[in-house]
Amino acid sequence: MQPRYIVLTIIAAIGWGFSGTCGEHLFKTYSTNGEWLTSARLLSAGTLLLIITVLSGQGKALVGIVKSKRDLPQLLLFAIFGMMAVQYTYLTAIAYTNSGTATVLQYSGPAFVLFYVCLSVRRLPSWREGVSLVGIIIGVFLIATHGDVTNLVISRPGLFWGMLSAIFLAVHDILPVGIIKRWGSLPVTAWSMFFGGIILTLLTRPFDYSPVINVDTVLTFTGLVVVGTVFAFTAFLTGVSHIGPVNASIICCIEPIAASIFSFLWVGTHFTLYDISGMIIILIAVFILTNAPNAEH
């Protein structure tokens, strides 16, 4: 493995963590509307990724997938129930909690992928998978209750949207497998962001909302879209193509750590020992789950 591609993948994971804190800053400082932020992020990032896809010589794939009667419906399903849903629920979870907590809760998504795999092939989880599931449950329990079953320290909406984002992350990982194999990750992601942004805009009419516009909000939104979405995604694709998905999945565990650090330094979010312990347990469990030998993921 070439070190520069490892570094590139690390930068991508940090970029994703940074994007969550950009969203948290906009929510906490300016009470930004979640529907508007999600729509604007998807439309802006989708447009930029479409341009990048064309410049990278994959224009034929962009045209081919939308002309395919077989694959266009699957692309639209992914745009709605994968890309749009996971972005909206994740940002909404941040609005109710913080970027570090929301990112870690979303990272329990592989557990729902495992449920799907076990049901589809009619098998029980292996012992490693079972241990991972227990670890994820314990981690979420510590974050949500700080060890007291009678007390919910995280807001109910925050816990709800955080776990919902984990479910949609699983959908996001499962739905596009076939079309990505046929058309490539970049064209599929570019169209799904763009279509997802259009559909969410039509459903919620978020642009009736007038955002606060100043130097801070413009720079933060630019960081969210350019650094935390477009650059992070393209850097990750470049890195994973050289170091492989297993190594990339290990490195991506940096994302919630980065989000928590950014949230602490920038927004002033404080984490208790229970929060940190829960985060560590979830990350270890996800690491074990995604790297279990012979797992049918």
mmCIF file of C-alpha atoms in Angstrom:
data_model
loop_
_atom_site.group_PDB
_atom_site.id
_atom_site.type_symbol
_atom_site.label_atom_id
_atom_site.label_comp_id
_atom_site.label_asym_id
_atom_site.label_seq_id
_atom_site.Cartn_x
_atom_site.Cartn_y
_atom_site.Cartn_z
ATOM 1 C CA MET A 1 0.000 0.000 0.000
ATOM 2 C CA GLN A 2 1.271 3.456 -0.891
ATOM 3 C CA PRO A 3 1.271 5.777 2.134
ATOM 4 C CA ARG A 4 -0.174 8.705 0.182
ATOM 5 C CA TYR A 5 -3.419 6.807 -0.449
ATOM 6 C CA ILE A 6 -3.694 5.936 3.232
ATOM 7 C CA VAL A 7 -3.236 9.618 4.032
ATOM 8 C CA LEU A 8 -5.828 10.540 1.395
ATOM 9 C CA THR A 9 -8.362 8.169 2.976
ATOM 10 C CA ILE A 10 -7.613 9.601 6.428
ATOM 11 C CA ILE A 11 -8.194 13.118 5.075
ATOM 12 C CA ALA A 12 -11.520 11.968 3.574
ATOM 13 C CA ALA A 13 -12.681 10.584 6.939
ATOM 14 C CA ILE A 14 -11.637 13.798 8.698
ATOM 15 C CA GLY A 15 -13.466 15.779 6.017
ATOM 16 C CA TRP A 16 -16.683 13.868 6.706
ATOM 17 C CA GLY A 17 -16.272 14.541 10.422
ATOM 18 C CA PHE A 18 -15.701 18.216 9.658
ATOM 19 C CA SER A 19 -18.894 18.388 7.584
ATOM 20 C CA GLY A 20 -20.983 17.252 10.551
ATOM 21 C CA THR A 21 -19.555 20.003 12.737
ATOM 22 C CA CYS A 22 -20.221 22.570 10.004
ATOM 23 C CA GLY A 23 -23.863 21.504 10.156
ATOM 24 C CA GLU A 24 -23.842 21.657 13.958
ATOM 25 C CA HIS A 25 -22.442 25.194 13.883
ATOM 26 C CA LEU A 26 -25.152 26.352 11.468
ATOM 27 C CA PHE A 27 -27.875 24.739 13.592
ATOM 28 C CA LYS A 28 -26.639 25.947 16.980
ATOM 29 C CA THR A 29 -25.510 29.445 15.992
ATOM 30 C CA TYR A 30 -28.058 30.442 13.354
ATOM 31 C CA SER A 31 -31.007 28.039 13.924
ATOM 32 C CA THR A 32 -30.681 26.950 10.303
ATOM 33 C CA ASN A 33 -33.630 25.040 8.835
ATOM 34 C CA GLY A 34 -32.759 21.353 8.442
ATOM 35 C CA GLU A 35 -34.777 20.802 5.274
ATOM 36 C CA TRP A 36 -33.126 23.815 3.639
ATOM 37 C CA LEU A 37 -29.627 22.742 4.682
ATOM 38 C CA THR A 38 -30.080 19.179 3.463
ATOM 39 C CA SER A 39 -31.592 20.261 0.139
ATOM 40 C CA ALA A 40 -28.928 22.905 -0.458
ATOM 41 C CA ARG A 41 -26.142 20.457 0.441
ATOM 42 C CA LEU A 42 -27.433 17.726 -1.852
ATOM 43 C CA LEU A 43 -28.104 20.030 -4.792
ATOM 44 C CA SER A 44 -24.772 21.853 -4.493
ATOM 45 C CA ALA A 45 -22.661 18.750 -3.940
ATOM 46 C CA GLY A 46 -24.584 16.791 -6.580
ATOM 47 C CA THR A 47 -23.999 19.503 -9.184
ATOM 48 C CA LEU A 48 -20.282 19.687 -8.403
ATOM 49 C CA LEU A 49 -19.942 15.897 -8.518
ATOM 50 C CA LEU A 50 -21.755 15.772 -11.873
ATOM 51 C CA ILE A 51 -19.177 18.219 -13.242
ATOM 52 C CA ILE A 52 -16.321 16.203 -11.743
ATOM 53 C CA THR A 53 -17.762 13.013 -13.235
ATOM 54 C CA VAL A 54 -17.828 14.537 -16.711
ATOM 55 C CA LEU A 55 -14.291 15.915 -16.330
ATOM 56 C CA SER A 56 -13.068 12.495 -15.191
ATOM 57 C CA GLY A 57 -14.248 10.955 -18.457
ATOM 58 C CA GLN A 58 -17.343 9.180 -17.089
ATOM 59 C CA GLY A 59 -19.917 11.213 -18.984
ATOM 60 C CA LYS A 60 -21.161 8.153 -20.875
ATOM 61 C CA ALA A 61 -21.987 6.453 -17.586
ATOM 62 C CA LEU A 62 -23.948 9.530 -16.455
ATOM 63 C CA VAL A 63 -26.086 9.405 -19.591
ATOM 64 C CA GLY A 64 -26.301 5.626 -19.681
ATOM 65 C CA ILE A 65 -27.698 5.151 -16.202
ATOM 66 C CA VAL A 66 -30.545 7.663 -16.656
ATOM 67 C CA LYS A 67 -31.437 6.126 -20.029
ATOM 68 C CA SER A 68 -31.486 2.596 -18.605
ATOM 69 C CA LYS A 69 -35.047 1.362 -18.001
ATOM 70 C CA ARG A 70 -33.579 -1.290 -15.745
ATOM 71 C CA ASP A 71 -31.356 0.909 -13.570
ATOM 72 C CA LEU A 72 -33.062 4.318 -13.451
ATOM 73 C CA PRO A 73 -35.808 3.135 -11.021
ATOM 74 C CA GLN A 74 -33.146 1.679 -8.710
ATOM 75 C CA LEU A 75 -31.152 4.916 -8.929
ATOM 76 C CA LEU A 76 -34.240 6.931 -7.943
ATOM 77 C CA LEU A 77 -34.986 4.571 -5.051
ATOM 78 C CA PHE A 78 -31.409 4.994 -3.846
ATOM 79 C CA ALA A 79 -31.642 8.777 -4.248
ATOM 80 C CA ILE A 80 -34.765 8.880 -2.035
ATOM 81 C CA PHE A 81 -34.347 6.099 0.539
ATOM 82 C CA GLY A 82 -30.554 6.013 0.532
ATOM 83 C CA MET A 83 -28.825 9.320 -0.146
ATOM 84 C CA MET A 84 -31.595 11.813 0.663
ATOM 85 C CA ALA A 85 -32.874 9.915 3.699
ATOM 86 C CA VAL A 86 -29.462 9.335 5.278
ATOM 87 C CA GLN A 87 -28.377 12.953 4.774
ATOM 88 C CA TYR A 88 -31.620 14.367 6.159
ATOM 89 C CA THR A 89 -31.817 12.093 9.206
ATOM 90 C CA TYR A 90 -28.118 12.599 9.984
ATOM 91 C CA LEU A 91 -28.300 16.384 9.865
ATOM 92 C CA THR A 92 -31.535 16.334 11.878
ATOM 93 C CA ALA A 93 -29.839 14.148 14.511
ATOM 94 C CA ILE A 94 -27.029 16.710 14.685
ATOM 95 C CA ALA A 95 -29.583 19.485 15.206
ATOM 96 C CA TYR A 96 -30.936 17.651 18.269
ATOM 97 C CA THR A 97 -27.593 16.391 19.638
ATOM 98 C CA ASN A 98 -24.124 17.197 18.272
ATOM 99 C CA SER A 99 -21.993 16.058 15.360
ATOM 100 C CA GLY A 100 -19.930 13.567 17.389
ATOM 101 C CA THR A 101 -22.908 11.801 18.965
ATOM 102 C CA ALA A 102 -24.925 11.787 15.731
ATOM 103 C CA THR A 103 -21.995 10.338 13.770
ATOM 104 C CA VAL A 104 -21.396 7.558 16.287
ATOM 105 C CA LEU A 105 -25.095 6.652 16.405
ATOM 106 C CA GLN A 106 -25.125 6.514 12.615
ATOM 107 C CA TYR A 107 -22.101 4.208 12.741
ATOM 108 C CA SER A 108 -24.328 1.493 14.213
ATOM 109 C CA GLY A 109 -25.708 1.138 10.666
ATOM 110 C CA PRO A 110 -23.656 -2.031 9.915
ATOM 111 C CA ALA A 111 -25.740 -3.815 12.572
ATOM 112 C CA PHE A 112 -28.853 -3.263 10.441
ATOM 113 C CA VAL A 113 -26.933 -4.450 7.364
ATOM 114 C CA LEU A 114 -26.155 -7.629 9.299
ATOM 115 C CA PHE A 115 -29.848 -8.124 10.150
ATOM 116 C CA TYR A 116 -30.678 -7.808 6.460
ATOM 117 C CA VAL A 117 -27.954 -10.255 5.428
ATOM 118 C CA CYS A 118 -28.950 -12.834 8.049
ATOM 119 C CA LEU A 119 -32.626 -12.626 7.040
ATOM 120 C CA SER A 120 -31.895 -12.777 3.309
ATOM 121 C CA VAL A 121 -29.663 -15.859 3.543
ATOM 122 C CA ARG A 122 -31.549 -17.352 6.509
ATOM 123 C CA ARG A 123 -28.649 -17.749 8.888
ATOM 124 C CA LEU A 124 -27.865 -16.783 12.475
ATOM 125 C CA PRO A 125 -25.130 -14.271 13.274
ATOM 126 C CA SER A 126 -21.687 -15.731 13.942
ATOM 127 C CA TRP A 127 -20.251 -15.366 17.430
ATOM 128 C CA ARG A 128 -18.122 -12.396 16.317
ATOM 129 C CA GLU A 129 -21.174 -10.743 14.789
ATOM 130 C CA GLY A 130 -23.187 -11.440 17.945
ATOM 131 C CA VAL A 131 -20.506 -9.873 20.142
ATOM 132 C CA SER A 132 -20.463 -6.838 17.842
ATOM 133 C CA LEU A 133 -24.238 -6.431 18.077
ATOM 134 C CA VAL A 134 -24.115 -6.599 21.870
ATOM 135 C CA GLY A 135 -21.309 -4.030 21.844
ATOM 136 C CA ILE A 136 -23.313 -1.639 19.671
ATOM 137 C CA ILE A 137 -26.352 -1.997 21.957
ATOM 138 C CA ILE A 138 -24.210 -1.322 25.047
ATOM 139 C CA GLY A 139 -22.569 1.686 23.394
ATOM 140 C CA VAL A 140 -25.875 3.249 22.379
ATOM 141 C CA PHE A 141 -27.234 2.541 25.876
ATOM 142 C CA LEU A 142 -24.306 4.360 27.529
ATOM 143 C CA ILE A 143 -24.634 7.384 25.226
ATOM 144 C CA ALA A 144 -28.415 7.563 25.658
ATOM 145 C CA THR A 145 -28.692 6.920 29.419
ATOM 146 C CA HIS A 146 -25.208 7.305 30.963
ATOM 147 C CA GLY A 147 -25.807 3.933 32.584
ATOM 148 C CA ASP A 148 -29.083 4.841 34.300
ATOM 149 C CA VAL A 149 -32.025 2.888 32.821
ATOM 150 C CA THR A 150 -34.491 5.351 34.367
ATOM 151 C CA ASN A 151 -32.928 8.435 32.792
ATOM 152 C CA LEU A 152 -32.596 9.386 29.117
ATOM 153 C CA VAL A 153 -29.819 12.000 28.907
ATOM 154 C CA ILE A 154 -29.974 12.398 25.154
ATOM 155 C CA SER A 155 -33.116 14.025 23.782
ATOM 156 C CA ARG A 156 -35.722 11.592 22.484
ATOM 157 C CA PRO A 157 -35.767 13.269 19.046
ATOM 158 C CA GLY A 158 -31.956 13.093 18.964
ATOM 159 C CA LEU A 159 -31.934 9.373 19.738
ATOM 160 C CA PHE A 160 -34.777 8.733 17.272
ATOM 161 C CA TRP A 161 -33.155 10.588 14.361
ATOM 162 C CA GLY A 162 -29.722 9.165 15.186
ATOM 163 C CA MET A 163 -30.941 5.575 15.058
ATOM 164 C CA LEU A 164 -33.072 6.330 12.003
ATOM 165 C CA SER A 165 -29.949 7.630 10.268
ATOM 166 C CA ALA A 166 -28.269 4.304 11.107
ATOM 167 C CA ILE A 167 -31.138 2.404 9.480
ATOM 168 C CA PHE A 168 -30.975 4.567 6.369
ATOM 169 C CA LEU A 169 -27.187 4.200 6.301
ATOM 170 C CA ALA A 170 -27.784 0.452 6.019
ATOM 171 C CA VAL A 171 -30.248 1.087 3.169
ATOM 172 C CA HIS A 172 -27.669 3.440 1.619
ATOM 173 C CA ASP A 173 -25.075 0.650 1.682
ATOM 174 C CA ILE A 174 -27.383 -2.083 0.342
ATOM 175 C CA LEU A 175 -29.523 -0.429 -2.363
ATOM 176 C CA PRO A 176 -26.940 0.740 -4.918
ATOM 177 C CA VAL A 177 -24.647 -2.320 -5.017
ATOM 178 C CA GLY A 178 -25.832 -3.509 -8.438
ATOM 179 C CA ILE A 179 -25.860 -0.157 -10.203
ATOM 180 C CA ILE A 180 -22.469 0.821 -8.763
ATOM 181 C CA LYS A 181 -20.978 -2.369 -10.220
ATOM 182 C CA ARG A 182 -22.453 -1.506 -13.631
ATOM 183 C CA TRP A 183 -21.907 2.270 -13.727
ATOM 184 C CA GLY A 184 -19.331 3.184 -11.065
ATOM 185 C CA SER A 185 -19.488 4.948 -7.688
ATOM 186 C CA LEU A 186 -18.991 8.511 -8.894
ATOM 187 C CA PRO A 187 -21.856 8.665 -11.450
ATOM 188 C CA VAL A 188 -24.269 6.924 -9.058
ATOM 189 C CA THR A 189 -23.397 9.199 -6.139
ATOM 190 C CA ALA A 190 -23.509 12.362 -8.243
ATOM 191 C CA TRP A 191 -26.971 11.614 -9.650
ATOM 192 C CA SER A 192 -28.332 10.359 -6.310
ATOM 193 C CA MET A 193 -27.290 13.572 -4.546
ATOM 194 C CA PHE A 194 -28.702 15.749 -7.314
ATOM 195 C CA PHE A 195 -31.994 13.831 -7.614
ATOM 196 C CA GLY A 196 -32.275 13.536 -3.831
ATOM 197 C CA GLY A 197 -31.890 17.303 -3.484
ATOM 198 C CA ILE A 198 -34.576 17.961 -6.109
ATOM 199 C CA ILE A 199 -37.025 15.486 -4.561
ATOM 200 C CA LEU A 200 -36.523 16.814 -1.011
ATOM 201 C CA THR A 201 -37.025 20.358 -2.302
ATOM 202 C CA LEU A 202 -40.298 19.385 -3.975
ATOM 203 C CA LEU A 203 -41.509 17.550 -0.862
ATOM 204 C CA THR A 204 -40.653 20.158 1.774
ATOM 205 C CA ARG A 205 -40.367 23.474 -0.161
ATOM 206 C CA PRO A 206 -37.416 24.460 2.057
ATOM 207 C CA PHE A 207 -36.396 27.452 -0.040
ATOM 208 C CA ASP A 208 -39.314 29.416 1.390
ATOM 209 C CA TYR A 209 -36.916 29.699 4.338
ATOM 210 C CA SER A 210 -34.554 32.683 4.293
ATOM 211 C CA PRO A 211 -31.146 31.683 5.713
ATOM 212 C CA VAL A 212 -28.836 34.073 7.531
ATOM 213 C CA ILE A 213 -26.216 35.157 5.004
ATOM 214 C CA ASN A 214 -22.891 36.508 6.238
ATOM 215 C CA VAL A 215 -19.213 35.620 5.886
ATOM 216 C CA ASP A 216 -19.423 32.964 8.608
ATOM 217 C CA THR A 217 -22.444 31.127 7.177
ATOM 218 C CA VAL A 218 -21.119 31.255 3.610
ATOM 219 C CA LEU A 219 -17.717 29.867 4.634
ATOM 220 C CA THR A 220 -19.309 27.211 6.843
ATOM 221 C CA PHE A 221 -21.710 26.078 4.122
ATOM 222 C CA THR A 222 -18.837 26.018 1.621
ATOM 223 C CA GLY A 223 -16.866 23.842 4.038
ATOM 224 C CA LEU A 224 -19.879 21.538 4.430
ATOM 225 C CA VAL A 225 -20.333 21.097 0.671
ATOM 226 C CA VAL A 226 -16.852 21.410 -0.821
ATOM 227 C CA VAL A 227 -14.570 20.053 1.923
ATOM 228 C CA GLY A 228 -16.944 17.756 3.800
ATOM 229 C CA THR A 229 -18.857 16.316 0.839
ATOM 230 C CA VAL A 230 -17.285 16.748 -2.616
ATOM 231 C CA PHE A 231 -13.597 16.659 -1.654
ATOM 232 C CA ALA A 232 -14.085 14.008 1.056
ATOM 233 C CA PHE A 233 -15.982 11.713 -1.301
ATOM 234 C CA THR A 234 -13.553 12.014 -4.227
ATOM 235 C CA ALA A 235 -10.564 11.601 -1.889
ATOM 236 C CA PHE A 236 -12.134 8.489 -0.387
ATOM 237 C CA LEU A 237 -12.818 6.970 -3.810
ATOM 238 C CA THR A 238 -9.217 7.547 -4.850
ATOM 239 C CA GLY A 239 -7.884 6.105 -1.615
ATOM 240 C CA VAL A 240 -10.141 3.050 -1.466
ATOM 241 C CA SER A 241 -9.300 2.132 -5.057
ATOM 242 C CA HIS A 242 -5.675 1.670 -3.996
ATOM 243 C CA ILE A 243 -5.830 0.410 -0.407
ATOM 244 C CA GLY A 244 -9.013 -1.692 -0.621
ATOM 245 C CA PRO A 245 -12.384 -1.502 1.161
ATOM 246 C CA VAL A 246 -11.279 -3.370 4.310
ATOM 247 C CA ASN A 247 -8.431 -0.994 5.084
ATOM 248 C CA ALA A 248 -10.637 1.955 4.138
ATOM 249 C CA SER A 249 -13.367 0.821 6.550
ATOM 250 C CA ILE A 250 -10.790 0.675 9.362
ATOM 251 C CA ILE A 251 -9.507 4.163 8.581
ATOM 252 C CA CYS A 252 -13.051 5.582 8.372
ATOM 253 C CA CYS A 253 -13.498 4.917 12.085
ATOM 254 C CA ILE A 254 -11.585 8.193 12.397
ATOM 255 C CA GLU A 255 -14.707 10.051 11.200
ATOM 256 C CA PRO A 256 -16.712 10.088 14.477
ATOM 257 C CA ILE A 257 -13.519 10.817 16.437
ATOM 258 C CA ALA A 258 -12.815 13.775 14.151
ATOM 259 C CA ALA A 259 -16.430 14.957 14.427
ATOM 260 C CA SER A 260 -16.235 14.839 18.235
ATOM 261 C CA ILE A 261 -12.944 16.762 18.311
ATOM 262 C CA PHE A 262 -14.230 19.413 15.892
ATOM 263 C CA SER A 263 -17.440 19.694 17.913
ATOM 264 C CA PHE A 264 -15.485 20.185 21.148
ATOM 265 C CA LEU A 265 -13.005 22.707 19.726
ATOM 266 C CA TRP A 266 -15.379 24.681 17.491
ATOM 267 C CA VAL A 267 -18.869 24.471 19.008
ATOM 268 C CA GLY A 268 -17.806 23.846 22.611
ATOM 269 C CA THR A 269 -19.631 20.520 23.006
ATOM 270 C CA HIS A 270 -18.605 18.625 26.144
ATOM 271 C CA PHE A 271 -18.603 14.832 26.337
ATOM 272 C CA THR A 272 -18.828 12.824 29.554
ATOM 273 C CA LEU A 273 -16.908 9.655 30.315
ATOM 274 C CA TYR A 274 -20.083 7.700 29.517
ATOM 275 C CA ASP A 275 -20.296 9.361 26.085
ATOM 276 C CA ILE A 276 -16.652 8.630 25.300
ATOM 277 C CA SER A 277 -16.930 5.043 26.568
ATOM 278 C CA GLY A 278 -20.058 4.435 24.482
ATOM 279 C CA MET A 279 -18.389 5.869 21.388
ATOM 280 C CA ILE A 280 -15.305 3.685 21.847
ATOM 281 C CA ILE A 281 -17.398 0.548 22.375
ATOM 282 C CA ILE A 282 -19.488 1.232 19.240
ATOM 283 C CA LEU A 283 -16.375 1.881 17.128
ATOM 284 C CA ILE A 284 -14.705 -1.325 18.342
ATOM 285 C CA ALA A 285 -17.917 -3.275 17.694
ATOM 286 C CA VAL A 286 -18.257 -1.839 14.172
ATOM 287 C CA PHE A 287 -14.592 -2.593 13.490
ATOM 288 C CA ILE A 288 -15.112 -6.233 14.539
ATOM 289 C CA LEU A 289 -18.359 -6.499 12.578
ATOM 290 C CA THR A 290 -17.079 -5.019 9.316
ATOM 291 C CA ASN A 291 -13.887 -7.060 9.431
ATOM 292 C CA ALA A 292 -15.306 -10.395 10.570
ATOM 293 C CA PRO A 293 -13.768 -13.243 8.502
ATOM 294 C CA ASN A 294 -16.095 -14.928 6.023
ATOM 295 C CA ALA A 295 -18.901 -12.497 6.874
ATOM 296 C CA GLU A 296 -21.463 -12.294 4.097
ATOM 297 C CA HIS A 297 -21.745 -8.486 3.977
#
